[in-house]
Short mmCIF file of C-alpha atoms and ligand atoms in Angstrom, two decimals:
data_model
loop_
_atom_site.label_atom_id
_atom_site.label_comp_id
_atom_site.label_asym_id
_atom_site.label_seq_id
_atom_site.Cartn_x
_atom_site.Cartn_y
_atom_site.Cartn_z
CA UNK A 690 -0.27 -0.15 0.00
CA UNK A 691 2.49 2.61 0.97
CA UNK A 692 4.79 1.64 -1.87
CA UNK A 693 1.97 2.50 -4.75
CA UNK A 694 0.42 5.30 -2.65
CA UNK A 695 -0.13 7.93 -4.97
CA UNK A 696 -0.23 10.95 -2.75
CA UNK A 697 2.49 11.87 -0.12
CA UNK A 698 2.06 14.72 2.41
CA UNK A 699 4.76 16.77 4.11
CA UNK A 700 4.65 19.03 6.49
CA UNK A 701 6.59 21.71 4.58
CA UNK A 702 3.52 22.32 2.80
CA UNK A 703 1.55 23.29 5.60
CA UNK A 704 0.66 26.94 6.46
CA UNK A 705 -0.86 27.80 9.82
CA UNK A 706 -3.39 30.94 9.69
CA UNK A 707 -3.16 33.06 13.22
CA UNK A 708 -4.71 35.90 14.51
CA UNK A 709 -2.52 38.63 16.55
CA UNK A 710 -4.55 41.67 17.99
CA UNK A 711 -3.59 44.85 19.28
CA UNK A 712 -3.04 44.84 23.31
CA UNK A 713 -2.00 43.19 26.19
CA UNK A 714 -2.33 39.90 27.92
CA UNK A 715 -4.62 38.71 25.14
CA UNK A 716 -5.14 34.91 24.89
CA UNK A 717 -8.50 34.90 23.99
CA UNK A 718 -10.68 31.82 22.39
CA UNK A 719 -12.53 32.49 19.28
CA UNK A 720 -15.91 31.24 20.08
CA UNK A 721 -16.49 29.73 16.84
CA UNK A 722 -13.36 28.10 16.23
CA UNK A 723 -12.91 26.21 19.44
CA UNK A 724 -9.02 25.91 19.58
CA UNK A 725 -7.81 28.96 18.05
CA UNK A 726 -7.33 32.06 19.74
CA UNK A 727 -6.42 35.53 19.42
CA UNK A 728 -3.00 36.44 20.77
CA UNK A 729 -1.84 39.90 21.64
CA UNK A 730 1.93 39.92 21.09
CA UNK A 731 3.37 39.94 25.02
CA UNK A 732 1.75 36.11 24.61
CA UNK A 733 2.18 35.21 21.00
CA UNK A 734 5.63 33.02 21.81
CA UNK A 735 3.29 30.73 23.30
CA UNK A 736 1.83 29.86 20.27
CA UNK A 737 4.98 30.17 18.22
CA UNK A 738 6.69 27.84 19.86
CA UNK A 739 3.62 25.84 19.66
CA UNK A 740 4.20 26.07 16.02
CA UNK A 741 7.72 25.78 15.45
CA UNK A 742 8.05 22.37 18.09
CA UNK A 743 5.25 20.69 15.69
CA UNK A 744 7.40 21.07 12.25
CA UNK A 745 4.80 23.39 10.62
CA UNK A 746 7.42 25.89 9.04
CA UNK A 747 5.24 28.70 7.90
CA UNK A 748 2.46 30.66 8.87
CA UNK A 749 -0.47 33.48 7.57
CA UNK A 750 -0.84 36.43 9.64
CA UNK A 751 -4.11 38.37 10.13
CA UNK A 752 -4.18 41.22 12.40
CA UNK A 753 -7.07 42.46 14.28
CA UNK A 754 -6.33 46.09 15.00
CA UNK A 755 -7.65 48.56 18.38
CA UNK A 756 -9.59 50.75 15.96
CA UNK A 757 -11.10 50.55 12.99
CA UNK A 758 -12.52 53.32 10.68
CA UNK A 759 -13.88 54.24 7.15
CA UNK A 760 -10.47 53.63 5.17
CA UNK A 761 -8.44 51.40 7.08
CA UNK A 762 -4.79 52.17 8.99
CA UNK A 763 -3.72 48.36 7.67
CA UNK A 764 -0.49 50.14 6.32
CA UNK A 765 0.59 51.67 9.20
CA UNK A 766 4.48 50.54 9.69
CA UNK A 767 3.88 50.35 13.57
CA UNK A 768 0.14 48.31 13.08
CA UNK A 769 -0.20 44.87 14.67
CA UNK A 770 0.65 42.90 11.57
CA UNK A 771 3.83 45.05 11.13
CA UNK A 772 4.79 44.40 14.43
CA UNK A 773 3.74 40.75 14.76
CA UNK A 774 6.16 40.01 11.55
CA UNK A 775 9.01 42.17 13.59
CA UNK A 776 8.49 40.04 16.38
CA UNK A 777 8.24 36.72 14.37
CA UNK A 778 11.17 37.29 12.13
CA UNK A 779 13.68 38.37 14.91
CA UNK A 780 12.73 35.49 17.42
CA UNK A 781 11.94 32.51 14.96
CA UNK A 782 14.13 33.46 11.73
CA UNK A 783 13.53 30.06 10.32
CA UNK A 784 9.53 30.53 10.45
CA UNK A 785 8.62 31.55 6.90
CA UNK A 786 5.87 34.51 7.23
CA UNK A 787 3.27 35.36 4.98
CA UNK A 788 0.64 38.30 5.60
CA UNK A 789 -2.96 38.34 4.57
CA UNK A 790 -3.61 41.52 2.95
CA UNK A 791 -6.73 42.79 2.96
CA UNK A 792 -9.07 45.91 4.67
CA UNK A 793 -11.91 43.78 5.94
CA UNK A 794 -10.23 43.48 9.40
CA UNK A 795 -9.25 47.19 9.70
CA UNK A 796 -12.65 49.01 8.32
CA UNK A 797 -15.42 50.04 10.55
CA UNK A 798 -18.07 48.86 7.53
CA UNK A 799 -16.09 45.62 7.35
CA UNK A 800 -15.68 45.64 3.27
CA UNK A 801 -12.39 44.93 1.94
CA UNK A 802 -12.21 48.17 0.18
CA UNK A 803 -12.70 51.94 0.02
CA UNK A 804 -16.12 52.54 -0.02
CA UNK A 805 -18.00 54.67 -2.57
CA UNK A 806 -21.73 55.26 -1.14
CA UNK A 807 -21.93 51.50 -0.54
CA UNK A 808 -19.81 50.22 -3.50
CA UNK A 809 -16.35 49.28 -3.16
CA UNK A 810 -14.31 51.54 -5.40
CA UNK A 811 -11.69 49.16 -7.04
CA UNK A 812 -8.96 51.32 -8.14
CA UNK A 813 -8.48 53.31 -5.23
CA UNK A 814 -8.53 49.91 -3.19
CA UNK A 815 -5.62 49.49 -5.07
CA UNK A 816 -3.29 51.81 -3.86
CA UNK A 817 -4.04 50.92 -0.23
CA UNK A 818 -3.46 47.56 -0.36
CA UNK A 819 -0.29 48.48 -2.20
CA UNK A 820 0.84 50.08 0.09
CA UNK A 821 -0.10 47.71 2.85
CA UNK A 822 1.46 45.02 1.34
CA UNK A 823 4.86 47.30 1.20
CA UNK A 824 4.56 47.88 4.90
CA UNK A 825 4.32 44.20 5.76
CA UNK A 826 7.74 43.46 3.51
CA UNK A 827 9.36 46.23 4.98
CA UNK A 828 8.50 44.76 8.53
CA UNK A 829 10.35 41.31 7.31
CA UNK A 830 7.08 39.56 5.42
CA UNK A 831 8.52 36.33 3.37
CA UNK A 832 5.59 36.67 1.12
CA UNK A 833 2.02 38.90 0.88
CA UNK A 834 -1.36 37.03 0.25
CA UNK A 835 -3.60 39.66 -1.15
CA UNK A 836 -7.47 38.20 -0.49
CA UNK A 837 -9.45 41.28 -0.94
CA UNK A 838 -10.51 40.21 -4.64
CA UNK A 839 -10.14 43.37 -6.28
CA UNK A 840 -9.33 43.65 -10.25
CA UNK A 841 -5.11 44.53 -10.88
CA UNK A 842 -3.92 44.23 -7.24
CA UNK A 843 -1.55 41.64 -7.70
CA UNK A 844 0.00 43.40 -10.55
CA UNK A 845 -0.21 46.73 -8.49
CA UNK A 846 1.52 45.11 -5.22
CA UNK A 847 4.04 43.74 -7.82
CA UNK A 848 4.79 47.34 -9.35
CA UNK A 849 5.08 49.12 -5.55
CA UNK A 850 7.11 45.66 -4.54
CA UNK A 851 9.49 46.24 -7.16
CA UNK A 852 10.18 49.85 -7.31
CA UNK A 853 11.05 49.31 -3.77
CA UNK A 854 13.36 46.64 -4.12
CA UNK A 855 11.82 43.93 -3.16
CA UNK A 856 12.03 41.96 -6.30
CA UNK A 857 12.34 38.78 -4.97
CA UNK A 858 9.40 38.73 -2.68
CA UNK A 859 6.82 36.24 -3.98
CA UNK A 860 3.01 37.20 -4.21
CA UNK A 861 0.29 34.50 -3.18
CA UNK A 862 -2.91 35.64 -4.60
CA UNK A 863 -5.99 34.51 -3.14
CA UNK A 864 -7.30 34.05 -7.20
CA UNK A 865 -10.11 32.17 -6.98
CA UNK A 866 -12.06 33.09 -3.38
CA UNK A 867 -15.99 32.09 -3.44
CA UNK A 868 -18.61 34.36 -1.51
CA UNK A 869 -19.03 31.71 1.03
CA UNK A 870 -20.99 31.12 4.08
CA UNK A 871 -17.71 28.78 5.44
CA UNK A 872 -16.08 32.22 6.23
CA UNK A 873 -18.41 32.90 9.24
CA UNK A 874 -16.20 31.78 12.37
CA UNK A 875 -13.12 33.85 10.65
CA UNK A 876 -15.58 37.20 10.64
CA UNK A 877 -16.53 35.97 14.43
CA UNK A 878 -12.73 36.13 14.76
CA UNK A 879 -11.77 39.11 13.23
CA UNK A 880 -14.85 41.34 13.69
CA UNK A 881 -14.87 41.93 9.81
CA UNK A 882 -18.47 40.86 8.84
CA UNK A 883 -19.73 43.39 6.36
CA UNK A 884 -21.86 46.18 8.55
CA UNK A 885 -24.42 46.01 5.47
CA UNK A 886 -24.50 44.08 2.46
CA UNK A 887 -22.19 41.51 1.28
CA UNK A 888 -18.96 40.64 -0.75
CA UNK A 889 -20.61 39.27 -3.69
CA UNK A 890 -19.45 42.50 -6.16
CA UNK A 891 -15.87 41.13 -5.42
CA UNK A 892 -16.21 37.80 -4.24
CA UNK A 893 -17.24 34.82 -7.07
CA UNK A 894 -20.46 32.97 -7.44
CA UNK A 895 -20.12 29.41 -6.10
CA UNK A 896 -21.82 28.19 -9.15
CA UNK A 897 -19.36 29.52 -11.31
CA UNK A 898 -16.02 27.25 -12.14
CA UNK A 899 -15.04 28.37 -15.64
CA UNK A 900 -14.70 32.19 -13.88
CA UNK A 901 -12.41 30.92 -11.35
CA UNK A 902 -9.90 29.96 -14.60
CA UNK A 903 -10.29 33.44 -15.84
CA UNK A 904 -9.68 34.56 -12.57
CA UNK A 905 -6.71 33.04 -11.86
CA UNK A 906 -5.10 33.55 -15.59
CA UNK A 907 -5.36 37.33 -14.72
CA UNK A 908 -3.34 36.63 -11.56
CA UNK A 909 -0.89 34.87 -13.68
CA UNK A 910 -0.58 37.28 -16.00
CA UNK A 911 0.15 40.29 -13.07
CA UNK A 912 2.63 38.42 -11.93
CA UNK A 913 1.08 35.60 -8.94
CA UNK A 914 3.84 33.27 -8.32
CA UNK A 915 1.38 30.78 -5.99
CA UNK A 916 -2.54 30.35 -6.78
CA UNK A 917 -5.05 29.91 -4.26
CA UNK A 918 -8.28 28.31 -4.13
CA UNK A 919 -10.74 28.91 -1.33
CA UNK A 920 -12.70 27.85 0.95
CA UNK A 921 -11.12 24.13 0.55
CA UNK A 922 -13.41 21.04 0.63
CA UNK A 923 -16.55 22.04 -1.00
CA UNK A 924 -14.16 23.55 -4.07
CA UNK A 925 -12.09 20.86 -4.82
CA UNK A 926 -13.41 20.16 -8.51
CA UNK A 927 -11.93 24.25 -8.93
CA UNK A 928 -8.57 23.23 -7.16
CA UNK A 929 -8.62 20.37 -9.82
CA UNK A 930 -9.11 22.45 -12.73
CA UNK A 931 -6.76 25.40 -12.12
CA UNK A 932 -3.97 22.20 -11.25
CA UNK A 933 -4.44 21.12 -14.35
CA UNK A 934 -4.27 24.25 -16.45
CA UNK A 935 -1.64 26.55 -14.79
CA UNK A 936 1.90 25.42 -13.93
CA UNK A 937 2.19 28.00 -10.59
CA UNK A 938 1.98 26.25 -7.35
CA UNK A 939 -1.80 25.75 -6.30
CA UNK A 940 -2.84 26.58 -2.51
CA UNK A 941 -5.97 25.98 -0.72
CA UNK A 942 -7.28 27.42 2.13
CA UNK A 943 -9.01 25.30 4.19
CA UNK A 944 -11.38 27.82 6.12
CA UNK A 945 -12.65 28.61 9.44
CA UNK A 946 -16.27 26.95 8.47
CA UNK A 947 -14.67 23.68 7.77
CA UNK A 948 -12.56 23.75 10.92
CA UNK A 949 -15.64 24.79 13.23
CA UNK A 950 -17.68 21.94 11.67
CA UNK A 951 -15.43 19.37 12.22
CA UNK A 952 -14.71 20.52 15.86
CA UNK A 953 -18.36 20.71 16.37
CA UNK A 954 -19.06 17.29 15.04
CA UNK A 955 -15.84 15.81 17.13
CA UNK A 956 -17.51 17.44 20.01
CA UNK A 957 -20.54 15.72 19.60
CA UNK A 958 -19.29 12.75 19.26
CA UNK A 959 -20.60 12.25 15.78
CA UNK A 960 -17.59 11.47 13.79
CA UNK A 961 -14.02 10.34 14.41
CA UNK A 962 -11.91 13.75 14.69
CA UNK A 963 -8.62 12.45 14.17
CA UNK A 964 -9.65 10.23 11.08
CA UNK A 965 -11.76 12.81 9.46
CA UNK A 966 -9.34 15.64 9.77
CA UNK A 967 -6.37 13.21 8.26
CA UNK A 968 -8.65 11.77 5.35
CA UNK A 969 -9.94 15.54 4.49
CA UNK A 970 -6.56 16.98 4.54
CA UNK A 971 -5.58 13.65 2.51
CA UNK A 972 -8.39 14.57 -0.28
CA UNK A 973 -7.29 17.95 -0.45
CA UNK A 974 -4.06 16.91 -1.38
CA UNK A 975 -5.26 14.42 -3.92
CA UNK A 976 -7.41 16.73 -5.84
CA UNK A 977 -4.28 19.00 -6.64
CA UNK A 978 -3.04 20.92 -3.64
CA UNK A 979 0.72 22.02 -3.53
CA UNK A 980 0.19 23.90 -0.32
CA UNK A 981 -2.90 23.46 2.55
CA UNK A 982 -3.63 26.73 4.67
CA UNK A 983 -5.74 24.96 7.50
CA UNK A 984 -5.97 25.57 10.89
CA UNK A 985 -5.63 21.84 11.75
CA UNK A 986 -1.68 22.33 10.46
CA UNK A 987 0.15 21.34 13.90
CA UNK A 988 -1.56 18.55 14.50
CA UNK A 989 -1.76 17.08 10.48
CA UNK A 990 2.35 17.85 11.09
CA UNK A 991 2.21 15.60 14.11
CA UNK A 992 -0.13 12.82 12.27
CA UNK A 993 2.63 13.07 9.43
CA UNK A 994 5.25 12.55 11.68
CA UNK A 995 3.81 9.65 13.43
CA UNK A 996 3.21 8.06 10.14
CA UNK A 997 -0.49 8.52 10.33
CA UNK A 998 -0.93 10.09 7.35
CA UNK A 999 1.59 10.95 4.60
C1 PBG B 1660 -10.30 38.54 4.73
C2 PBG B 1660 -10.34 37.23 4.42
C3 PBG B 1660 -11.35 36.40 4.84
C4 PBG B 1660 -10.33 34.71 5.18
C5 PBG B 1660 -9.21 35.36 4.83
N1 PBG B 1660 -9.15 36.37 4.42
C6 PBG B 1660 -13.08 36.63 5.29
C7 PBG B 1660 -13.57 36.92 4.09
O1 PBG B 1660 -13.53 37.24 2.88
O2 PBG B 1660 -14.58 37.28 4.55
C8 PBG B 1660 -11.34 33.88 5.61
C9 PBG B 1660 -11.05 32.52 6.32
C10 PBG B 1660 -11.41 31.61 6.74
O3 PBG B 1660 -12.58 31.75 6.90
O4 PBG B 1660 -10.90 30.96 7.62
N2 PBG B 1660 -10.64 39.25 3.08
#
């Protein structure tokens, strides 16, 4: 069986998403994501130690600022993500740090861009996103991951990074991001649920699969180094079609709602928790994921080490 196994999994390809929050002495469990916490920087070493001990080599950072406003201050050099990056790269230089670049955690209205009336102004938003990405890289981020879904943002971020000398910093684009109910728990975690309306003018319709190829193709033309599909479990057909068409590595984000469902079903005794975590991860890799972003990353690394999957 192990000789003819088609899918091999390595902890090198796991990415752990984590939440850092402005403030002190915070280690707050996210109610809809039991087992996941928001951390202030004075406590975050507890988590980072676990991450490095687990064998996971990469984290994806989300910031929760002390205050939100209309236009986002996500680009400020002393912002929560920038300080977190600085801290991590100083204390754990071997950890590969990716930052989520978006505005929804920073805006009072919860939308992923600058508003014009009740609509997001795509082009004005690009400037803030590029400035934010640059500030993350200046703080030491190894890679940036724009998740806003504005058109043209990969090209603009690439241009600004290049102009500032960061020609070697890769961009992992949330190329194919559906307008999904599976993000619910994340929005609790980040306080980023839109105050009005929804994200359907910039996130994709779950009915569409060919459109995903178009979105990914644009990102490739704009210079994306890694293409991401999100959510995971319900979108494996889309992942597979990207894998077949493009030569860039493809990442899959198994999102907060997927994590929450497994945790809840396991807590109720309805499923075998470890078996379901392992099987779903294996299937995501089998469908084509080169990289897997998952809240179960640390546990999966352990299961791989113990030979339970791999
Ligand atoms: C920011 C962003 C979201 C997620 C990642 N980046 C939320 C959203 O689009 O509403 C979701 C991640 C998850 O659910 O685990 N735009």
